[in-house]
Amino acid sequence: MSDPVSALQGQTYDGFARITEAGLHGMITLRADLASKKLAKALKTQGFALPEPRRVMASGDRSALWMSPDELLLILPYDQAAPTVAALEGALAGEFVLVADVSDARALFRISGARAPEVLAKLCPVDFARLAPDEVRRTRAAQVAAALWCSAPDEFSLISFRSVAGYVMGVLEHSARPGSELTCA
Amino acid sequence: MLTLTCPCCGVAAEETELAPGGEAHLKRFGPGASDEDFETYMFARKNPKGVHFERWRHAYGCGKWFLAARCTATLEVFGTYPAQTTEPPADLIARIKTRRPDWEGCK
Amino acid sequence: MSTRLATGGRLIDRTKPLNFTFNGKRLRGFAGDTLASALLGANQMLLGRSFKYHRPRGLVGSGVEEPNALVGLGRSGRFEPDQRTTTTELFDGAETVSQNHWPTLDLDIGVVNNWAYRFLPAGFYYKTFMFPRFAWKHLFEPIVRRSAGLGRAPSLRDEDRYEQAYGFCDVLVAGGGVAGLAAALAAARKGARVIVLEQTAHWGGRAPVDGGTIDGQSPDDWIRNTLQTIEKMENVTLRRRCMAAGLYDHGYVLGYEQIADTTPGDGRPRHRLWRIRAARVVTATGALERPLAFAGNDVPGVMLASGLRDYLVNWAVSPGDRTVIVTNNDDAYRTALALHEAGLVVPAILDARASVTGALPDAARALGIRVLEGRGIAKVHGGKRVTGVSVCAQAGEGSVLEDIACDAVAMSGGWSPIVHLWSHCGGKLLWDAPRAMFRPDAARPPTGADGQPMAVAVGAANGVFALSAILAEAKDTAPAPAIPAPDDEAPMAPVWVMPQGAPDALRYKMWLDFQNDVKVSDVQLAAREGYASVEHTKRYTTLGMATDQGKLSNINGLAILSDALGQPIPATGTTTFRPPYTPISFGAIAGEARGEIFQPLRRTPMHEWHATHGAHWEPVGLWRRPYTYLRHGEGLHDSVRREVRNTRAAVGLLDASTLGKIVVKGPDAGKFLDMLYTNMMSTLPVGKCRYGLMCSENGFLSDDGVVVRLSEDSWLCHTTSGGADRIHGWMEDWLQCEWWDWKVHTVNLTEQFAQVAVVGPNARKLLEKLGGMDVSAAALPFMTFTEGVLAGIRARVFRISFSGELSYEIAVPASEGMAFWTACLQAGEDLGLMPYGTEALHIMRAEKGFIMIGDETDGTVIPQDLGLGWAISKKKADYLGKRAQERAHMANPDRWQLVGLETLDGSVLPDGVLALAAGVNGNGQKNTQGRVTSTYFSPTLNKGIAMGLVRHGPQRMGEVLDFPTEGGKVVQARICDPVFYDKDGEKQNV
Ligand SMILES: [Zn+2]
């Protein structure tokens, strides 16, 4: 077994907010009828709770993000992704579902600090003042697709595709440069 | 730059988060169709000045296609609705008629 | 001369002197100055030259309307031309240069145009285009080239940085004057989330200069108190130096924030473009004073009365010792009073109105200032500077009644509400005849997504000038029904030409557009020549096409046009108000998108390895793929040939990670893929691979790739590198919008996997060395796949070939892509392994006659054209594109079809060349019968090979075609089988 590496291998930048490529995380795309009881049960067995539309449900090291009316993104430790995919496929055998390991297709960034929303407000057409605390927003970060949510006090998480991780780091860094704060201290 | 509320996820998305898909409610004609029907399906588009039904995809969002009724002249949005339908919902039609009494309907 | 007064100046801080230069001359101003006030304070009246005649130009105004006083600002990577001095804040060390003169500002040879004005009338450019070419080339072009153009374009990369940001609010207030602040406060008190944008560095607009009382307070006090209240409200954001540049659909407002213009190099973004979405917009943008059209109104020293007053009150700058006021309204009297208070002389106020009464004129009279009723200016004296005016009767033809010596003239032709934002997105105007102004028609506002008004105009922008009325209006943020005149002011009288009966000789010297040298006579000429539309007249005369975009000239120009056409002003209408309100920087528009982050660069997990191993990049979509790996001292061709020969002889390694990988799963997945592909995918056995084609509904070939049956209900569809997102979107479109009852899920796994192609006779040996999987011919035959562990990494191995060699494509998790690549390199060391790039890939596929989407296809080619009939199912009732392919011209046997082409001399055909046919077409062009779609030098066959589409091609094997190439040469090529290499597939099937 080789050592898997994330796209930017934990690169960080300290500006008026701190930008971190958060390393590898297990991510599972689940496409299914989200109203299915069997699904809810299978998820619960794996430690996930079903989120409301456009919300994230986090518990411990696991989060379930609502991505679309028939799609969830499950986040968990990297080495647990493959066994969880297998377990979900087993539990949902015969159902009309698609379970896919996408852990290696994504990059996860953390934007932390009291001014984290100001970094993102330069890149995303999102009204951060009106974003619910547990809301997942899929949107555009500059020129690429992104999903973001407030993952802790003063911390946003942002997921992009892996191939553009360098670009995303570049635009986040540009937006977090000291002196470019959007509001007065 | 317009904004549309995606009926699939509820996000009020701006145009840069959306991908346009042309006229809505086209009926597909496949093998066996007459040349005329196929031509209409493939090439003939309404392009009205006024009420128009369009396809949009929430491309930088939930990824779903949806339909929108919009005035092409003023950009007033009468409503958005799911793509899984062959005609606009009745309440939307009624709303358009109150806003545009002269509108001749979908035909 | 213009000078700095010893006292006063509400915006300057005399304890903070700032040094700057103008054309190398060292000058001094104060903190709070604009470049304009500092230049004027330093007696620099002459600031530039006009565009066409190169006439001397000085300041006319004090704000965004200024057409003349543009300079080049900064140096090297921070040089920028056409900076408006009136809106540029002074900073220490500012370097400025004047523009549009040759050789010097004071002595301009181009001023000869000035004496030739009779030969450079309206439509000069249009008319010269009608002359024979030699006249244009030898006579006009040299003159135009010498005299045209304003500033010098920067030649160096911009050293500053820029950014954009998104904002959201319930109410956006454009303009931070009294009306804007009052409206913001009213909205904020109702709980709205408010953003206020003020384009200057100061709140309060004109009120502090113009005076009066607001709620019993002086303007300065009211502004300070109101700001204090607003600043405490959490729901209000105030931004100075931020202009509302444009109003667009659905309440979208662009705000142009100038952050670091006065602190170059401090690391902050120079400009920020705000992209604000506002539920409602309040335009509180004020009004602009209009010039008067009299002979010599362009001589430096003739200024707008309000501008002159601003210099006096805000910056303690006196434009001259003796200032004559010429006006058609009461407001200009405020300038007379301010001059008098500053101890300067006002020899006379020339008022075009026959009878002048009211508080302001009375105040002037009380101070002993001469007020001449029914008078105007016949002519201004002076060249680079006003020396005096000749007075005439406004009602007459310009007979001189007296001469008055003066060194400045303050003119006022009335005020025009700034209706730009209101108009940008469809708001309509009405003509207010008594006050001679277009103002917003509240009954026809711009409307938003809900069809409701999305903007409301307040204050002077709405034609409401009286402070008391502005406050009343702000209370309900709705325009007052009856527009009151400013407090205690008598009505103005429209004056479009001064004197009204001025003869041609005077009209030739009445400027409308100071920068572009458009005069009253030009607009009248345009009308005589048949230009009835104001938009046409604008283009013909260039009226309003200067950098101020007609802010000063528009209303005067269209009034004169209306008069010439004998129609009322509203019948002529205005030209279109287009955003941005004033020019904004390209940097702000580009934002962060420059350099490394100009656009997303997609990197495969092995990207860095390629970069450090000689990769010469080829862009593929947003990916960069190695075209070839250059070795030291090697040219591109040699490198590519080495890679092809080595792959065919030993083994090559290709990063194929960019290939699209979409999983399609569900009970109806097979049925769905049968609709998507031209061939049958539902019958593909589990574990097997099949090459497939996808067409648009129009029948044209859109994408291709190998489809793999992963399990009973799931398939993996490979797409082209550039096509992954498009094809995934295409699948979702059909599933969501047409066959929504079919049970199919898709997921785009392109980036989940790094994919590596191991290609060549030694490929199997290499995989065996990696270990962990049986990859023998028996266990893993051609066009099958298996899953397991290879080199200790989870892997899916596909036995497919795009080169004709024994070939495996291995997909591993992207996070382990680099590890797998390294393992391959190590295992291949003694097997002759070399990585190869996309060019070797292309050559090897061409040698095998495989088509490439984008080369053999261009959106007009159907699979049948490419000899791919075998990949089109005859059994299926339907697939996307099938009906289109049944159309008569699609089934036409005359369509050009795919063949191989080999040149008789072994040379490489140029790409895209056409094959000649006998005769000529209706346009006299030679007929054609085919074209080259792919062409390469084949290192394997040591000669040029090509593929092309030729009429009846497959039936014409052996025929020789003529291909004309550059320089008239003709290359001959013989039609042959497109499979040049190993036709029977013996090499790949081992
Ligand atoms: Zn959506």
PDB file of N, CA, C and O in Angstrom, chain B residues 63-85:
ATOM      1  N   GLY B  63     -27.280  20.981  -9.854  1.00  0.00           N
ATOM      2  CA  GLY B  63     -27.086  20.232 -11.094  1.00  0.00           C
ATOM      3  C   GLY B  63     -28.368  19.890 -11.821  1.00  0.00           C
ATOM      4  O   GLY B  63     -28.334  19.243 -12.874  1.00  0.00           O
ATOM      5  N   LYS B  64     -29.495  20.303 -11.261  1.00  0.00           N
ATOM      6  CA  LYS B  64     -30.770  19.916 -11.866  1.00  0.00           C
ATOM      7  C   LYS B  64     -31.222  20.921 -12.924  1.00  0.00           C
ATOM      8  O   LYS B  64     -30.972  22.122 -12.824  1.00  0.00           O
ATOM      9  N   TRP B  65     -31.901  20.391 -13.900  1.00  0.00           N
ATOM     10  CA  TRP B  65     -32.582  21.224 -14.893  1.00  0.00           C
ATOM     11  C   TRP B  65     -33.907  21.684 -14.307  1.00  0.00           C
ATOM     12  O   TRP B  65     -34.535  20.947 -13.540  1.00  0.00           O
ATOM     13  N   PHE B  66     -34.320  22.874 -14.670  1.00  0.00           N
ATOM     14  CA  PHE B  66     -35.659  23.313 -14.308  1.00  0.00           C
ATOM     15  C   PHE B  66     -36.173  24.227 -15.417  1.00  0.00           C
ATOM     16  O   PHE B  66     -35.460  24.535 -16.373  1.00  0.00           O
ATOM     17  N   LEU B  67     -37.413  24.633 -15.289  1.00  0.00           N
ATOM     18  CA  LEU B  67     -38.019  25.471 -16.321  1.00  0.00           C
ATOM     19  C   LEU B  67     -38.414  26.807 -15.706  1.00  0.00           C
ATOM     20  O   LEU B  67     -38.692  26.898 -14.514  1.00  0.00           O
ATOM     21  N   ALA B  68     -38.380  27.829 -16.533  1.00  0.00           N
ATOM     22  CA  ALA B  68     -38.688  29.175 -16.056  1.00  0.00           C
ATOM     23  C   ALA B  68     -39.596  29.864 -17.056  1.00  0.00           C
ATOM     24  O   ALA B  68     -39.450  29.689 -18.266  1.00  0.00           O
ATOM     25  N   ALA B  69     -40.543  30.641 -16.548  1.00  0.00           N
ATOM     26  CA  ALA B  69     -41.380  31.494 -17.392  1.00  0.00           C
ATOM     27  C   ALA B  69     -40.934  32.924 -17.158  1.00  0.00           C
ATOM     28  O   ALA B  69     -40.859  33.376 -16.027  1.00  0.00           O
ATOM     29  N   ARG B  70     -40.628  33.590 -18.243  1.00  0.00           N
ATOM     30  CA  ARG B  70     -39.954  34.879 -18.130  1.00  0.00           C
ATOM     31  C   ARG B  70     -40.432  35.772 -19.267  1.00  0.00           C
ATOM     32  O   ARG B  70     -40.799  35.284 -20.336  1.00  0.00           O
ATOM     33  N   CYS B  71     -40.440  37.068 -19.027  1.00  0.00           N
ATOM     34  CA  CYS B  71     -40.731  38.017 -20.102  1.00  0.00           C
ATOM     35  C   CYS B  71     -39.398  38.402 -20.727  1.00  0.00           C
ATOM     36  O   CYS B  71     -38.517  38.936 -20.047  1.00  0.00           O
ATOM     37  N   THR B  72     -39.263  38.147 -22.001  1.00  0.00           N
ATOM     38  CA  THR B  72     -37.972  38.406 -22.648  1.00  0.00           C
ATOM     39  C   THR B  72     -37.714  39.899 -22.807  1.00  0.00           C
ATOM     40  O   THR B  72     -36.580  40.301 -23.006  1.00  0.00           O
ATOM     41  N   ALA B  73     -38.763  40.702 -22.718  1.00  0.00           N
ATOM     42  CA  ALA B  73     -38.572  42.141 -22.900  1.00  0.00           C
ATOM     43  C   ALA B  73     -38.206  42.833 -21.587  1.00  0.00           C
ATOM     44  O   ALA B  73     -37.304  43.663 -21.560  1.00  0.00           O
ATOM     45  N   THR B  74     -38.867  42.472 -20.496  1.00  0.00           N
ATOM     46  CA  THR B  74     -38.617  43.155 -19.221  1.00  0.00           C
ATOM     47  C   THR B  74     -37.824  42.298 -18.244  1.00  0.00           C
ATOM     48  O   THR B  74     -37.405  42.789 -17.211  1.00  0.00           O
ATOM     49  N   LEU B  75     -37.659  41.033 -18.584  1.00  0.00           N
ATOM     50  CA  LEU B  75     -37.003  40.066 -17.708  1.00  0.00           C
ATOM     51  C   LEU B  75     -37.787  39.780 -16.427  1.00  0.00           C
ATOM     52  O   LEU B  75     -37.248  39.242 -15.463  1.00  0.00           O
ATOM     53  N   GLU B  76     -39.042  40.142 -16.410  1.00  0.00           N
ATOM     54  CA  GLU B  76     -39.874  39.735 -15.277  1.00  0.00           C
ATOM     55  C   GLU B  76     -39.962  38.208 -15.267  1.00  0.00           C
ATOM     56  O   GLU B  76     -40.184  37.575 -16.302  1.00  0.00           O
ATOM     57  N   VAL B  77     -39.746  37.650 -14.103  1.00  0.00           N
ATOM     58  CA  VAL B  77     -39.820  36.192 -13.963  1.00  0.00           C
ATOM     59  C   VAL B  77     -41.172  35.847 -13.353  1.00  0.00           C
ATOM     60  O   VAL B  77     -41.490  36.274 -12.242  1.00  0.00           O
ATOM     61  N   PHE B  78     -41.955  35.078 -14.079  1.00  0.00           N
ATOM     62  CA  PHE B  78     -43.296  34.729 -13.590  1.00  0.00           C
ATOM     63  C   PHE B  78     -43.245  33.524 -12.667  1.00  0.00           C
ATOM     64  O   PHE B  78     -44.120  33.337 -11.832  1.00  0.00           O
ATOM     65  N   GLY B  79     -42.216  32.702 -12.865  1.00  0.00           N
ATOM     66  CA  GLY B  79     -42.097  31.544 -11.990  1.00  0.00           C
ATOM     67  C   GLY B  79     -41.131  30.521 -12.551  1.00  0.00           C
ATOM     68  O   GLY B  79     -40.784  30.555 -13.736  1.00  0.00           O
ATOM     69  N   THR B  80     -40.660  29.642 -11.673  1.00  0.00           N
ATOM     70  CA  THR B  80     -39.832  28.513 -12.100  1.00  0.00           C
ATOM     71  C   THR B  80     -40.518  27.241 -11.630  1.00  0.00           C
ATOM     72  O   THR B  80     -41.258  27.263 -10.635  1.00  0.00           O
ATOM     73  N   TYR B  81     -40.274  26.143 -12.332  1.00  0.00           N
ATOM     74  CA  TYR B  81     -40.948  24.898 -11.975  1.00  0.00           C
ATOM     75  C   TYR B  81     -40.119  23.718 -12.463  1.00  0.00           C
ATOM     76  O   TYR B  81     -39.238  23.880 -13.324  1.00  0.00           O
ATOM     77  N   PRO B  82     -40.372  22.541 -11.903  1.00  0.00           N
ATOM     78  CA  PRO B  82     -39.547  21.380 -12.243  1.00  0.00           C
ATOM     79  C   PRO B  82     -39.635  21.031 -13.724  1.00  0.00           C
ATOM     80  O   PRO B  82     -40.634  21.326 -14.391  1.00  0.00           O
ATOM     81  N   ALA B  83     -38.589  20.369 -14.222  1.00  0.00           N
ATOM     82  CA  ALA B  83     -38.526  20.049 -15.648  1.00  0.00           C
ATOM     83  C   ALA B  83     -39.376  18.843 -16.020  1.00  0.00           C
ATOM     84  O   ALA B  83     -39.622  18.593 -17.194  1.00  0.00           O
ATOM     85  N   GLN B  84     -39.842  18.098 -14.987  1.00  0.00           N
ATOM     86  CA  GLN B  84     -40.536  16.852 -15.283  1.00  0.00           C
ATOM     87  C   GLN B  84     -42.011  17.106 -15.588  1.00  0.00           C
ATOM     88  O   GLN B  84     -42.905  16.643 -14.877  1.00  0.00           O
ATOM     89  N   THR B  85     -42.242  17.840 -16.625  1.00  0.00           N
ATOM     90  CA  THR B  85     -43.619  18.153 -17.012  1.00  0.00           C
ATOM     91  C   THR B  85     -43.630  18.525 -18.488  1.00  0.00           C
ATOM     92  O   THR B  85     -42.632  18.987 -19.019  1.00  0.00           O
TER      93      THR B  85
END
